[in-house]
Coordinates of C-alpha atoms and ligand atoms in Angstrom, one line a residue:
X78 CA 3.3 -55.3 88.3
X79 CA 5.6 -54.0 85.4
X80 CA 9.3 -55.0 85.9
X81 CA 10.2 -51.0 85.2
X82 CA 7.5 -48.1 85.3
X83 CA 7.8 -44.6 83.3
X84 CA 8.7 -41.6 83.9
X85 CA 4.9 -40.3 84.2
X86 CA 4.0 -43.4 86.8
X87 CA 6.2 -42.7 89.4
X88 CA 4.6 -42.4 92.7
X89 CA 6.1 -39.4 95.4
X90 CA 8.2 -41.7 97.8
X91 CA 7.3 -39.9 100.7
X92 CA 3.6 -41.2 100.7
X93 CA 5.7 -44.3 101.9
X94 CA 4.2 -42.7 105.5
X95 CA 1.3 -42.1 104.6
X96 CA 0.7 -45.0 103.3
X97 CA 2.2 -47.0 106.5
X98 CA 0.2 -44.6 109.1
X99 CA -3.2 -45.0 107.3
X100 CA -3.9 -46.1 103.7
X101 CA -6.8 -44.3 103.6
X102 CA -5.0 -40.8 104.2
X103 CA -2.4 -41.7 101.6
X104 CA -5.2 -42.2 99.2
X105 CA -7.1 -39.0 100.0
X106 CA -3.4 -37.2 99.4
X107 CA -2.3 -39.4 96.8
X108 CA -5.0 -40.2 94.5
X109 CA -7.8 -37.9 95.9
X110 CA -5.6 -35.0 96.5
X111 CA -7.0 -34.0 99.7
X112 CA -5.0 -31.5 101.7
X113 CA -4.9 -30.0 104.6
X114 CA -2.1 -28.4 106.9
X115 CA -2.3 -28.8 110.8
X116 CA 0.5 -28.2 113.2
X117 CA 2.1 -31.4 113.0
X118 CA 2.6 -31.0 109.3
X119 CA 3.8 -27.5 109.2
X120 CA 6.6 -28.3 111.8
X121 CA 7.6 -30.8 109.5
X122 CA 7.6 -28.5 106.5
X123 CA 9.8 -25.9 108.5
X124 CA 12.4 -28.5 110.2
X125 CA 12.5 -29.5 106.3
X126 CA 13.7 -26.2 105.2
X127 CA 16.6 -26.0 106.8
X128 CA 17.9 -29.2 105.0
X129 CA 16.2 -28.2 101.7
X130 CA 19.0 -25.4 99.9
X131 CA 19.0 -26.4 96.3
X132 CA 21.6 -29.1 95.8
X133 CA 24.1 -27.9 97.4
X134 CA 27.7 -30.1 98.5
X135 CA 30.2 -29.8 101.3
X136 CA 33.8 -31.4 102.3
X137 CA 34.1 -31.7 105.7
X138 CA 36.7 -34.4 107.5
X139 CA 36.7 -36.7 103.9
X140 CA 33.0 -36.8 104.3
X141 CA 30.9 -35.4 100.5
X142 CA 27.6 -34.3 101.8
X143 CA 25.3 -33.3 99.1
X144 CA 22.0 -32.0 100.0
X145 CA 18.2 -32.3 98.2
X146 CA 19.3 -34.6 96.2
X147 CA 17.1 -35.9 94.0
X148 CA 16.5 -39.4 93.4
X149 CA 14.2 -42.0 91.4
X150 CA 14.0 -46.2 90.8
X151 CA 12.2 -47.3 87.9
X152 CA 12.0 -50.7 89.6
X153 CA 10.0 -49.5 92.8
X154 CA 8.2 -47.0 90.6
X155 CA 8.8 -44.1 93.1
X156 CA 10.9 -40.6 92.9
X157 CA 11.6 -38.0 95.8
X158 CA 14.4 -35.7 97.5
X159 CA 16.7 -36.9 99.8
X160 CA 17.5 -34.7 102.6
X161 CA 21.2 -35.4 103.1
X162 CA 23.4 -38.1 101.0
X163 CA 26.9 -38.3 102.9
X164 CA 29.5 -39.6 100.9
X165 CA 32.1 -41.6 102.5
X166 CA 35.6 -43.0 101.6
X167 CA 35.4 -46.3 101.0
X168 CA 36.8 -48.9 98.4
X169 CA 32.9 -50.3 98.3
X170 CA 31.8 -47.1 96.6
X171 CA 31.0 -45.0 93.7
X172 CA 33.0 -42.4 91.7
X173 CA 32.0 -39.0 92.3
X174 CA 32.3 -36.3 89.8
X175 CA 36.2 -34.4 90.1
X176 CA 37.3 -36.3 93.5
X177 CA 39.9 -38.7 93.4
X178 CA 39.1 -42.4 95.2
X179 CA 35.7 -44.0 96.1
X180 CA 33.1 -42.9 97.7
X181 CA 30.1 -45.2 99.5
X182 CA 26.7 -42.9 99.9
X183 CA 24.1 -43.4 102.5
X184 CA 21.1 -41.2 102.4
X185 CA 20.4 -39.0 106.4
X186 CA 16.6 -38.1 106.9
X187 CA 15.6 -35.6 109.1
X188 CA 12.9 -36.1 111.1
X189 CA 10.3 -33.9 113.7
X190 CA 9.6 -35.2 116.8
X191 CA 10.7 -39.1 118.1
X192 CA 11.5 -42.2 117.0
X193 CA 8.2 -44.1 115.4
X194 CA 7.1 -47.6 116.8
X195 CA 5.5 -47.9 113.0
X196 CA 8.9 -48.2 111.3
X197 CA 7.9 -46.0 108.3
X198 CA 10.5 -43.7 108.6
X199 CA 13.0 -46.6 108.5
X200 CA 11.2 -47.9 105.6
X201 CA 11.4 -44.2 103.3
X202 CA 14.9 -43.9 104.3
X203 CA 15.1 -47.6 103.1
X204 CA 13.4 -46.7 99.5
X205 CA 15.8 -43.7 99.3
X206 CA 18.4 -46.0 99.3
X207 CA 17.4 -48.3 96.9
X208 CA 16.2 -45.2 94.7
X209 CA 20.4 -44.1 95.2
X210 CA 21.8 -47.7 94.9
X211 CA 19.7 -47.6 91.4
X212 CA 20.9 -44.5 89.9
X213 CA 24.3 -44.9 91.1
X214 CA 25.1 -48.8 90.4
X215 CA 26.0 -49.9 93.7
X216 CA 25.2 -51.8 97.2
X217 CA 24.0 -49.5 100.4
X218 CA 24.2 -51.0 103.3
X219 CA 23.0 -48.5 105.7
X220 CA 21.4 -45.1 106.2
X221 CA 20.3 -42.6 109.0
X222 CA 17.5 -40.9 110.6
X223 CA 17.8 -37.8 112.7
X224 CA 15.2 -36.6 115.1
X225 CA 14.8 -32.9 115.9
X226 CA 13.0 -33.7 118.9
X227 CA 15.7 -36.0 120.6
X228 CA 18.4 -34.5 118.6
X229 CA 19.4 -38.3 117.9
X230 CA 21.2 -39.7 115.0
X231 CA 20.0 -43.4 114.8
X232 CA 21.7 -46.0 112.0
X233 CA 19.1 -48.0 110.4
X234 CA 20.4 -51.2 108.4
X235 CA 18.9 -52.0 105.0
X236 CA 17.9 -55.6 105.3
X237 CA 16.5 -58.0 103.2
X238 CA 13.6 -57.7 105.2
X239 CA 13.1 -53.8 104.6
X240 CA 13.9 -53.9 101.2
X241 CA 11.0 -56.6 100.8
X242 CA 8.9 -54.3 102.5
X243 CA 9.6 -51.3 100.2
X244 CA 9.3 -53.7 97.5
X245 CA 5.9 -54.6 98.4
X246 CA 4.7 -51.4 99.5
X247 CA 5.5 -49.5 96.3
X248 CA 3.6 -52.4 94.0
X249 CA 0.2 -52.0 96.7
X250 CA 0.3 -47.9 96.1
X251 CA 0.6 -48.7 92.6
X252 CA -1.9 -51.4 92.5
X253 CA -4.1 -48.7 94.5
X254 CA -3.5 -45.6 92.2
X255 CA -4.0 -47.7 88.5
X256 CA -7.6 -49.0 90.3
X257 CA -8.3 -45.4 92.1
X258 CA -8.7 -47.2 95.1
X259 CA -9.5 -45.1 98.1
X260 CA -10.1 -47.7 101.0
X261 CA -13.0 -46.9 103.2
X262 CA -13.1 -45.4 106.9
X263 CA -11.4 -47.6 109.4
X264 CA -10.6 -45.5 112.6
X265 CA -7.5 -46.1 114.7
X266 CA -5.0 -44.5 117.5
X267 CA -4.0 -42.1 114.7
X268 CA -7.3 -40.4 113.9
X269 CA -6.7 -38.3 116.7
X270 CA -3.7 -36.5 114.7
X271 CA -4.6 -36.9 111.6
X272 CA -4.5 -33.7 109.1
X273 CA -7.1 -35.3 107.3
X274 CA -10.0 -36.1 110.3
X275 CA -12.4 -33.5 109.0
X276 CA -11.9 -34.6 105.6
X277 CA -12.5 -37.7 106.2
X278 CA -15.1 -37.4 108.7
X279 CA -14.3 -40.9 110.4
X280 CA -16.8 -40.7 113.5
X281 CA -19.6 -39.5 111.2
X282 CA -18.8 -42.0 108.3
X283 CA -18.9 -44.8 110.9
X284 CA -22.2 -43.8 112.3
X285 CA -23.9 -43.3 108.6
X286 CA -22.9 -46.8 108.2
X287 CA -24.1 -47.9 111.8
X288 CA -27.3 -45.7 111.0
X289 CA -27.9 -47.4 107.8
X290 CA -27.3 -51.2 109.2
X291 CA -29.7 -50.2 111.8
X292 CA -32.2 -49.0 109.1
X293 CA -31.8 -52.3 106.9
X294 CA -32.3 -54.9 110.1
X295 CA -35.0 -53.5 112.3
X296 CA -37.0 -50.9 109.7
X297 CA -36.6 -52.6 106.6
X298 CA -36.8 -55.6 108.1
Ligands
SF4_490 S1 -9.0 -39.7 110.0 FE1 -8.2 -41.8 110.4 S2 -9.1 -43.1 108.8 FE2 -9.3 -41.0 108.1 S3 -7.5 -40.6 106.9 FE3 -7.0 -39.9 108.9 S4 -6.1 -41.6 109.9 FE4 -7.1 -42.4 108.1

């Protein structure tokens, strides 16, 4: 893995999801550039709109928000958008351009739906951070994920453990898009939503194999 990637290898950080829910998909998107909208997706796309004016900031209460803002890490190899960066008044923070005092960021997602029991929205909010703490020279502790669904604003802490995830993550989608790596069929719970199941045909890749086995052991002997 290189200690700092270019400008031309950086990976979108928000197959971070993808690449959690199903490594397969994220190849088929990533490195096969498969796509195909479904509902769940389009939802997404519109509850993203409303967060995604061009970059675009507000004073409210002391609190900087700047919105789309957008970020990269030559370390992790990975660029994006953040949704919402707040900027807060703190004397751990960073300088911001024409404001007097110091100012600590921590990147807001905003989510569809419910909170995840995969984590993978923690762990994107979590790269956006380190993208942030990398452009801007300091420490963020913390972030936040907002779901439409339950209308909840839910603090997520950046621990050693989540960075070490992001950390690994990013080097196995790299390791995955230098090889062209698309891993084969393996179905799970999330087939079922998939925007991808008729792309990748799971069910009738798994019985082509099951076909073929049965072929090799009791025709070809
Ligand atoms: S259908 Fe299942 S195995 Fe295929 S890409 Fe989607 S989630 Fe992955």
């Amino acid at each position: 893995m290189p200690t700092e990637y270019t400008q031309d290898d950086l990976l979108p950080l928000s197959g971070i999801q993808h690449f959690l829910f199903c490594r397969r998909q994220w190849a088929l998107i990533h490195i096969e550039q498969q796509w195909k909208e479904n509902a769940l997706t389009a939802e997404g796309r519109i509850m993203h709109k409303k967060v995604d004016d061009p970059f675009f900031t507000e004073t409210r209460n002391g609190v900087v928000t700047a919105r789309s803002v957008p970020v990269a890490s030559y370390r992790l190899g990975l660029s994006g958008v953040c949704d919402v960066v707040e900027f807060t008044s703190s004397s751990d923070g960073v300088r911001l351009p024409n404001r007097e005092g110091l100012y600590l960021p921590a990147p807001i997602e905003y989510k569809r739906g419910k909170e995840k029991r995969d984590h993978s929205d923690e762990t994107q909010l979590c790269a956006q951070a380190m993208c942030l703490e990398e452009m801007l020279s300091t420490h963020i502790p913390r972030g936040y994920l907002f779901y439409g669904e339950t209308r909840r604003r839910m603090e997520v802490d950046f621990t050693l453990e989540l960075r070490t995830l992001v950390q690994d993550i990013s080097a196995e989608m790299h390791n995955y898009f230098s090889r062209g790596y698309t891993p084969k069929v393996k179905t799970h719970k999330g087939c079922r939503s998939c925007s991808l199941a008729d792309i990748c045909l799971p069910v009738l890749q798994e019985k082509v194999i099951a076909a073929s086995r049965y072929i090799k052991q009791n025709i070809e002997g």
